[in-house]
Short mmCIF file of C-alpha atoms in Angstrom, two decimals:
data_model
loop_
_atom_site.label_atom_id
_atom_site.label_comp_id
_atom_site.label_asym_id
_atom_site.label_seq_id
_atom_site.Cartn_x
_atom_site.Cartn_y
_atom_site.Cartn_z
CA UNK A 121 137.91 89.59 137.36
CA UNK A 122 136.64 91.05 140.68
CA UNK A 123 137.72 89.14 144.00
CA UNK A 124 135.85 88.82 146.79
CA UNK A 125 137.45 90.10 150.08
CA UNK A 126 137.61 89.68 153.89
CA UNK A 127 135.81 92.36 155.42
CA UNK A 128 132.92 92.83 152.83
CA UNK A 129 129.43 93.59 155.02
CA UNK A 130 127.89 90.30 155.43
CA UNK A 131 124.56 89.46 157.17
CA UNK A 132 123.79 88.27 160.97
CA UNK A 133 122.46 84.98 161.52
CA UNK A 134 122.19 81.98 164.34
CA UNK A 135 123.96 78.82 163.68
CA UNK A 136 122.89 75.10 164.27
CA UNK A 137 124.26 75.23 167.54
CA UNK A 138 121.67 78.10 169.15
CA UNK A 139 119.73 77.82 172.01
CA UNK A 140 116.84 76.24 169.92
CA UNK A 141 118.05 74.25 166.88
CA UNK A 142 115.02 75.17 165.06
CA UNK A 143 115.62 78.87 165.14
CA UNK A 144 118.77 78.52 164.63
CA UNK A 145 118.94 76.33 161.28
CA UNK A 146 116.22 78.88 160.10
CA UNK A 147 118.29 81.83 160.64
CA UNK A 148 121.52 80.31 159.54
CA UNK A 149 119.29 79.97 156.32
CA UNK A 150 118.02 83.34 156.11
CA UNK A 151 121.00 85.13 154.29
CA UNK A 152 121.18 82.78 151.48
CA UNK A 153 117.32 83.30 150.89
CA UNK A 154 117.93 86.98 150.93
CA UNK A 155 120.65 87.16 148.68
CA UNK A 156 118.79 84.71 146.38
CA UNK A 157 115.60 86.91 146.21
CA UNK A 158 118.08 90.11 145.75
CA UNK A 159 120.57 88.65 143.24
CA UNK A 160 118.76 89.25 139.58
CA UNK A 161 121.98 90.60 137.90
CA UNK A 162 123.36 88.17 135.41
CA UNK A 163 122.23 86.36 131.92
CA UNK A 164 121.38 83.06 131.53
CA UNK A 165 123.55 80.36 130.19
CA UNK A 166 123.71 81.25 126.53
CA UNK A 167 122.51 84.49 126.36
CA UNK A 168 123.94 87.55 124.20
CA UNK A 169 124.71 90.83 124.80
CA UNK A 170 121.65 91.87 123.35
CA UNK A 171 119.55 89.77 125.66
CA UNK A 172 121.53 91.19 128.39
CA UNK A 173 120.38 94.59 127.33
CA UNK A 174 116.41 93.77 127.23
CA UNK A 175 116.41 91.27 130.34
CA UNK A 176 119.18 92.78 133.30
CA UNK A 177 117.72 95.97 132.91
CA UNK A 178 118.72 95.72 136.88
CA UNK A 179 119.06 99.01 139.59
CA UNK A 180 122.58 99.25 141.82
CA UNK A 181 121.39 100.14 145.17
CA UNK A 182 121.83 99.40 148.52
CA UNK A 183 118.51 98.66 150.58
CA UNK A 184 118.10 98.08 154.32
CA UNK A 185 115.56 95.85 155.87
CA UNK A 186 114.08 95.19 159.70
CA UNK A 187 113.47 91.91 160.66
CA UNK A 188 110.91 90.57 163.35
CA UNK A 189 109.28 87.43 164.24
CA UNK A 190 105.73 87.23 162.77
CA UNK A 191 105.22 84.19 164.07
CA UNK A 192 106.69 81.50 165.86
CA UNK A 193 105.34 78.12 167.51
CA UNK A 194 105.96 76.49 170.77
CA UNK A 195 108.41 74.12 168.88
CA UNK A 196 110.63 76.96 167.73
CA UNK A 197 110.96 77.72 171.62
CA UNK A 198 111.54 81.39 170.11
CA UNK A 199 110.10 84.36 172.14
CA UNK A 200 111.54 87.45 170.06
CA UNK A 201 113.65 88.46 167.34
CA UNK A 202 115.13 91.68 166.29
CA UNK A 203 117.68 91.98 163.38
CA UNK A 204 118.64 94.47 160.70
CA UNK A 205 119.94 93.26 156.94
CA UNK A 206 122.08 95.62 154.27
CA UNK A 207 122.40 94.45 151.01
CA UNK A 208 124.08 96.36 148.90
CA UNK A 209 124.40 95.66 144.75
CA UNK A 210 126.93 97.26 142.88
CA UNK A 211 128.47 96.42 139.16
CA UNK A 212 126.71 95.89 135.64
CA UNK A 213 125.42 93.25 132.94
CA UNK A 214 128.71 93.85 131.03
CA UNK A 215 131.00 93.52 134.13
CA UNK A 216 129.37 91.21 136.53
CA UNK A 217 127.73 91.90 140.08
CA UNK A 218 128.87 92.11 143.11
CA UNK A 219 126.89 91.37 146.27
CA UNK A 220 127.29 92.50 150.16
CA UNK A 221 125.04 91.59 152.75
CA UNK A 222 125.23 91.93 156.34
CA UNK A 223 122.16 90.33 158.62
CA UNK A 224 122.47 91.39 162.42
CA UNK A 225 119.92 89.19 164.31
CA UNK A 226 119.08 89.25 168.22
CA UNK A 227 116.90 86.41 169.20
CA UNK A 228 115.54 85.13 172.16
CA UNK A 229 114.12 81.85 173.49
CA UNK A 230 111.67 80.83 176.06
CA UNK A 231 114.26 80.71 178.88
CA UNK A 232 115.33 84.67 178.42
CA UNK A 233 118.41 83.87 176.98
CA UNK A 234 119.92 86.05 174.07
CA UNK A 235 121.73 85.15 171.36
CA UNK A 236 123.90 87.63 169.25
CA UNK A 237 124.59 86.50 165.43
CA UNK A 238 126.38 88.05 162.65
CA UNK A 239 126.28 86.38 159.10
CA UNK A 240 128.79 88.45 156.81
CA UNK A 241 128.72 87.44 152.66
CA UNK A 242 130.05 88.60 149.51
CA UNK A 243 129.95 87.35 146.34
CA UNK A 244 130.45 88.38 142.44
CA UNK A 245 128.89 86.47 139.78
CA UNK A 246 130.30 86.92 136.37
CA UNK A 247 127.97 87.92 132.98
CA UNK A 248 126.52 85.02 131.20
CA UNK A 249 126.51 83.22 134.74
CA UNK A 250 130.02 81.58 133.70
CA UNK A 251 131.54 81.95 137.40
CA UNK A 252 130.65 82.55 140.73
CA UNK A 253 132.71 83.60 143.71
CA UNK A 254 131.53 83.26 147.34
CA UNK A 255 132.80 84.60 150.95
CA UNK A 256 130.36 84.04 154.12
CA UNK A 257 131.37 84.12 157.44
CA UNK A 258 129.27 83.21 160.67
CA UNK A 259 129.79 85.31 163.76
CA UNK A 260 128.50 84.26 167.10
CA UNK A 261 128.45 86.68 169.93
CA UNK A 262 131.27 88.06 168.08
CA UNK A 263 133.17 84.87 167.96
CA UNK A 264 134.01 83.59 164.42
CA UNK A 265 132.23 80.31 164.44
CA UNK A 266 131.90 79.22 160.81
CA UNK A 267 133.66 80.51 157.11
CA UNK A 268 133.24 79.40 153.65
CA UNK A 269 134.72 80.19 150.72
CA UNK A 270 135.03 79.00 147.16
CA UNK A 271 134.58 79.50 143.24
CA UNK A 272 131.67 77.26 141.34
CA UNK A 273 132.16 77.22 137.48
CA UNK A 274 129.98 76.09 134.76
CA UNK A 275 131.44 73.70 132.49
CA UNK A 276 130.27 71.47 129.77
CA UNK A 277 130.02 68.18 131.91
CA UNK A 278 129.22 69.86 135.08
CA UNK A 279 129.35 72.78 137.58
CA UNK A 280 132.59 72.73 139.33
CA UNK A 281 133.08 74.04 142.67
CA UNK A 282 136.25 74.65 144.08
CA UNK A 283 136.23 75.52 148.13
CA UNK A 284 139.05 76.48 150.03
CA UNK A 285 137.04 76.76 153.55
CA UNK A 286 135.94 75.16 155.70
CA UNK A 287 138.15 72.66 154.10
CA UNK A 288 140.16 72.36 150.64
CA UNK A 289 138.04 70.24 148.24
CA UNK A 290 136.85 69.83 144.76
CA UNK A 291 132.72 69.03 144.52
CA UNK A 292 131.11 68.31 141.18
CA UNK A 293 127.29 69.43 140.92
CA UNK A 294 125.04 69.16 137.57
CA UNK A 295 125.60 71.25 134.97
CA UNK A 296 121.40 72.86 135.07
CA UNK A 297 122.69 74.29 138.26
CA UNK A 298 121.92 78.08 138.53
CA UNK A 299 123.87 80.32 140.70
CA UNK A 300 121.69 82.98 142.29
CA UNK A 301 121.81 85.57 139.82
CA UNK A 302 120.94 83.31 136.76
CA UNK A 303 117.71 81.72 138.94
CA UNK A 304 116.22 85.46 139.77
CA UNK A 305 117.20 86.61 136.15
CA UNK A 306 115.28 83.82 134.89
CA UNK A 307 112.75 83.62 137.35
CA UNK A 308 112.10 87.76 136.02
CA UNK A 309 111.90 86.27 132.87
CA UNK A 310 109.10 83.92 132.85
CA UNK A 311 107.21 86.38 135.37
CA UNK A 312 107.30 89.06 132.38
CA UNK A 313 106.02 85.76 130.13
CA UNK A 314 102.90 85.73 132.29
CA UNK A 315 103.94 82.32 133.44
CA UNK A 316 103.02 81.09 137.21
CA UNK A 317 105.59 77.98 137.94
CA UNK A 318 109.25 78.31 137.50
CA UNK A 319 111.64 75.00 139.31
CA UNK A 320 115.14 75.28 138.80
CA UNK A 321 117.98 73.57 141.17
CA UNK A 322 120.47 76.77 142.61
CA UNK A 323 123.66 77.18 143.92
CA UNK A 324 124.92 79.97 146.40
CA UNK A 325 127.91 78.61 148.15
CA UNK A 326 125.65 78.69 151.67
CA UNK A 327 126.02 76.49 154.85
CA UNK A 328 129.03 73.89 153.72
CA UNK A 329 129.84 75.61 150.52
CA UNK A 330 128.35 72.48 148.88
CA UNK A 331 124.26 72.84 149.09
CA UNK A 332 122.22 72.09 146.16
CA UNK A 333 118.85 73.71 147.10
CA UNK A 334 115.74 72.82 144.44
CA UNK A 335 113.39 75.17 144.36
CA UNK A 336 109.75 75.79 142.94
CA UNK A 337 108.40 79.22 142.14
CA UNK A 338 104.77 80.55 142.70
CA UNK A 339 104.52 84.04 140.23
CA UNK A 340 101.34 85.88 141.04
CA UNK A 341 99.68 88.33 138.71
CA UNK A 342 101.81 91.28 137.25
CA UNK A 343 101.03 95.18 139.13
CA UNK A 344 101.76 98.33 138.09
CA UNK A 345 103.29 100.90 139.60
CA UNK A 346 105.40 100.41 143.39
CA UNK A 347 102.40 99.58 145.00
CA UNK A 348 100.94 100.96 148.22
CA UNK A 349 103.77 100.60 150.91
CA UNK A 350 102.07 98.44 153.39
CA UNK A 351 104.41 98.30 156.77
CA UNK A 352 107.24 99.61 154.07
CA UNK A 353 108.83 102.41 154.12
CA UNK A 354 106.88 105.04 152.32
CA UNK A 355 109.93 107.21 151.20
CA UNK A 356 111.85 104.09 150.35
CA UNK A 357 109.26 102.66 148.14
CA UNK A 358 108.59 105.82 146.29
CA UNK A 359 112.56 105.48 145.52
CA UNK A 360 111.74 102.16 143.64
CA UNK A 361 110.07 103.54 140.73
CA UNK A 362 107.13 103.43 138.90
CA UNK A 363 108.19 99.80 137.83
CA UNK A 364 105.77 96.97 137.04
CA UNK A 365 106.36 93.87 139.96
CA UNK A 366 105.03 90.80 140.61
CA UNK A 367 104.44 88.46 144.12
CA UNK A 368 106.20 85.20 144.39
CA UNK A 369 106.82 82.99 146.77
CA UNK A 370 109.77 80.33 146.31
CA UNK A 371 109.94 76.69 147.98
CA UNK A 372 113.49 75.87 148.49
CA UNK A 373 114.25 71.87 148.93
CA UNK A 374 116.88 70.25 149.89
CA UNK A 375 117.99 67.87 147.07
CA UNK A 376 120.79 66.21 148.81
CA UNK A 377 118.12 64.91 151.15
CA UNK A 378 116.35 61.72 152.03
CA UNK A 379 113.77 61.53 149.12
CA UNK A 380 111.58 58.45 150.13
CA UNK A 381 109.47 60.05 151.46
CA UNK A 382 107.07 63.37 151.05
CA UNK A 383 108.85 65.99 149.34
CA UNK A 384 108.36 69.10 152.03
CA UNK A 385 110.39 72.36 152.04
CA UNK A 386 113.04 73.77 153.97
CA UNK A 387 111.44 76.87 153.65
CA UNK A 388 109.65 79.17 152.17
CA UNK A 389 109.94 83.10 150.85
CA UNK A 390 107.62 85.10 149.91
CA UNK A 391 108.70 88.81 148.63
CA UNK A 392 107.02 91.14 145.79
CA UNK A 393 109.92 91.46 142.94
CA UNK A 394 110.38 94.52 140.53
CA UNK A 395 111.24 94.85 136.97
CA UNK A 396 114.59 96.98 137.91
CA UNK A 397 115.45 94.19 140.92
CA UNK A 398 114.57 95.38 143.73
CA UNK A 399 112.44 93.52 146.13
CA UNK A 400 110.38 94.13 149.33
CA UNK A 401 107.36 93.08 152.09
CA UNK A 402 110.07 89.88 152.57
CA UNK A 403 108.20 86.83 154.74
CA UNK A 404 110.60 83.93 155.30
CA UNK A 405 108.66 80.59 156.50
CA UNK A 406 110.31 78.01 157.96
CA UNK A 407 107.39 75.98 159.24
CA UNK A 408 107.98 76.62 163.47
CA UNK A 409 109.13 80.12 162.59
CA UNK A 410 107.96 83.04 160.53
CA UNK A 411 110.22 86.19 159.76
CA UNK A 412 109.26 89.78 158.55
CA UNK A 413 111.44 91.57 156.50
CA UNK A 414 110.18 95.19 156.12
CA UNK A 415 112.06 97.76 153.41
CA UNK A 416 113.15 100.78 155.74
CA UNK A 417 116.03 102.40 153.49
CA UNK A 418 116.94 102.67 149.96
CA UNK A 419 119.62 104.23 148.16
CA UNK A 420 119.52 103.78 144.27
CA UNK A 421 123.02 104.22 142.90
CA UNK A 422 123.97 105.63 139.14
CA UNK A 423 123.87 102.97 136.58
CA UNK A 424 127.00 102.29 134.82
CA UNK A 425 126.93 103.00 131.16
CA UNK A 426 126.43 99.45 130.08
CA UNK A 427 123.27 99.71 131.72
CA UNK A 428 122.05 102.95 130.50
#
């Protein structure tokens, strides 16, 4: 079994604790959306190796996005934002996945200040979605400020997560719960179905190690082809393929919440998705805050020969 390690590329992201607490919840937020959106890899519960074959038909590469603020209210008291992510996917459908990310993000409020943040994660999700291993570490002007690590297993009764930081404990979620790879892998699935809902409750080991997100998934109408590039990168797109893709936007809630009242997300992403698992033209919404995401690099790495 692979391990995740200290020192895999991570992402860059504010804490709760920035200038505005808005901006930074959102950003501490934005690498788990990321790696969600990027993370089609593994089976679903139950499936064979020959499902494996017709539905992770997925491309190891490393891309590289720009971030900027689209859009921001007076309430995110947000004035600029300039970041870079690197997510890198390497492994195959026989062996497991594993992820690195690394999200650099320089934002600044109303007041001029300027806030440096550097979200590193790794993680490797087993075939079949049986295990799940998670690293992510929070850097803050270069100071370590948070860490989290742990292993989430799916068992009969339940999905069983194990942390060892911030703090050694044992958490019991459902058993439904999909780690990140099983929810995209899925969520290709009913896409290629021509179906335009897809909910599903997902674990990716972000913020406490503990976060049950629900989410709800808008699919939009299936294109050909890798689609006009947009504010893309035009060499980078034409790397993609000419793959079929579809739009989507997913709501992500927070189950753990309050429920009495409305039932409003914690955010929203919106990203065009490709058969081979790439994605691109990223928008993250977090109500006071819109982010960018704009495809600038992409490297597509040999497939192994399970995947061939």
């Amino acid at each position: 079994m692979n391990d995740v390690r200290d020192g895999t590329p991570g992402a860059h992201a504010l804490d709760k604790h920035a200038p505005n607490q808005a901006a930074g919840g959102a950003l501490r937020r934005t690498g788990a959306a990321i790696l969600a959106l990027c993370g089609i890899a593994a089976l679903p519960l139950g499936a064979s190796g020959g499902e494996a074959k017709a539905l992770a038909a997925l491309q190891p590469h490393r891309a590289v996005y720009d971030v900027t603020l689209a859009e921001s209210s007076s309430a995110a008291g947000v004035s600029g934002v300039r970041g870079r992510m690197v997510y890198e996917l390497t492994g195959s459908a026989c062996d497991g996945y594993s992820v690195s990310f690394r999200f650099v993000t320089q934002v600044a409020d109303d007041n001029g200040q300027v806030r440096i943040t550097d979200l590193q994660t790794s993680s490797f999700e087993e075939p079949a979605g049986k295990a799940y291993q998670f690293l992510s570490k929070t850097f803050i002007n270069q100071k370590l400020s948070e860490e989290t690590r742990g292993r989430a297993r799916h068992e009969k009764a339940a999905t069983e997560i194990e942390l060892q930081k911030p703090a050694e404990r044992k958490v019991n979620l459902p058993a439904s719960v999909l780690f990140p790879t099983q929810h995209m892998n899925l969520l290709l699935e009913s896409a290629a179905k021509g179906e335009v809902i897809f909910t599903a409750d997902v674990f990716d080991g972000s913020e406490s190690g503990d976060k049950l997100y629900g989410t709800s998934s808008v699919i939009g109408a299936r294109r050909e082809g890798a689609g006009a590039p947009e504010s893309d990168n035009a060499e980078a797109v034409a790397k993609i393929g000419n793959v079929a893709h579809w739009p989507i936007t997913i709501a992500y809630f927070d189950d753990q919440a309050d429920q009495s009242g409305e039932r409003t997300p914690v955010y929203q992403l919106g990203f065009l998705l490709y058969e081979n698992g790439i994605s691109r033209r990223l928008l993250l919404d977090y109500g006071d805050l819109e982010l960018r995401g704009n495809l600038v690099e992409l490297t597509p790495f040999d497939p192994s020969a399970c995947d061939r």
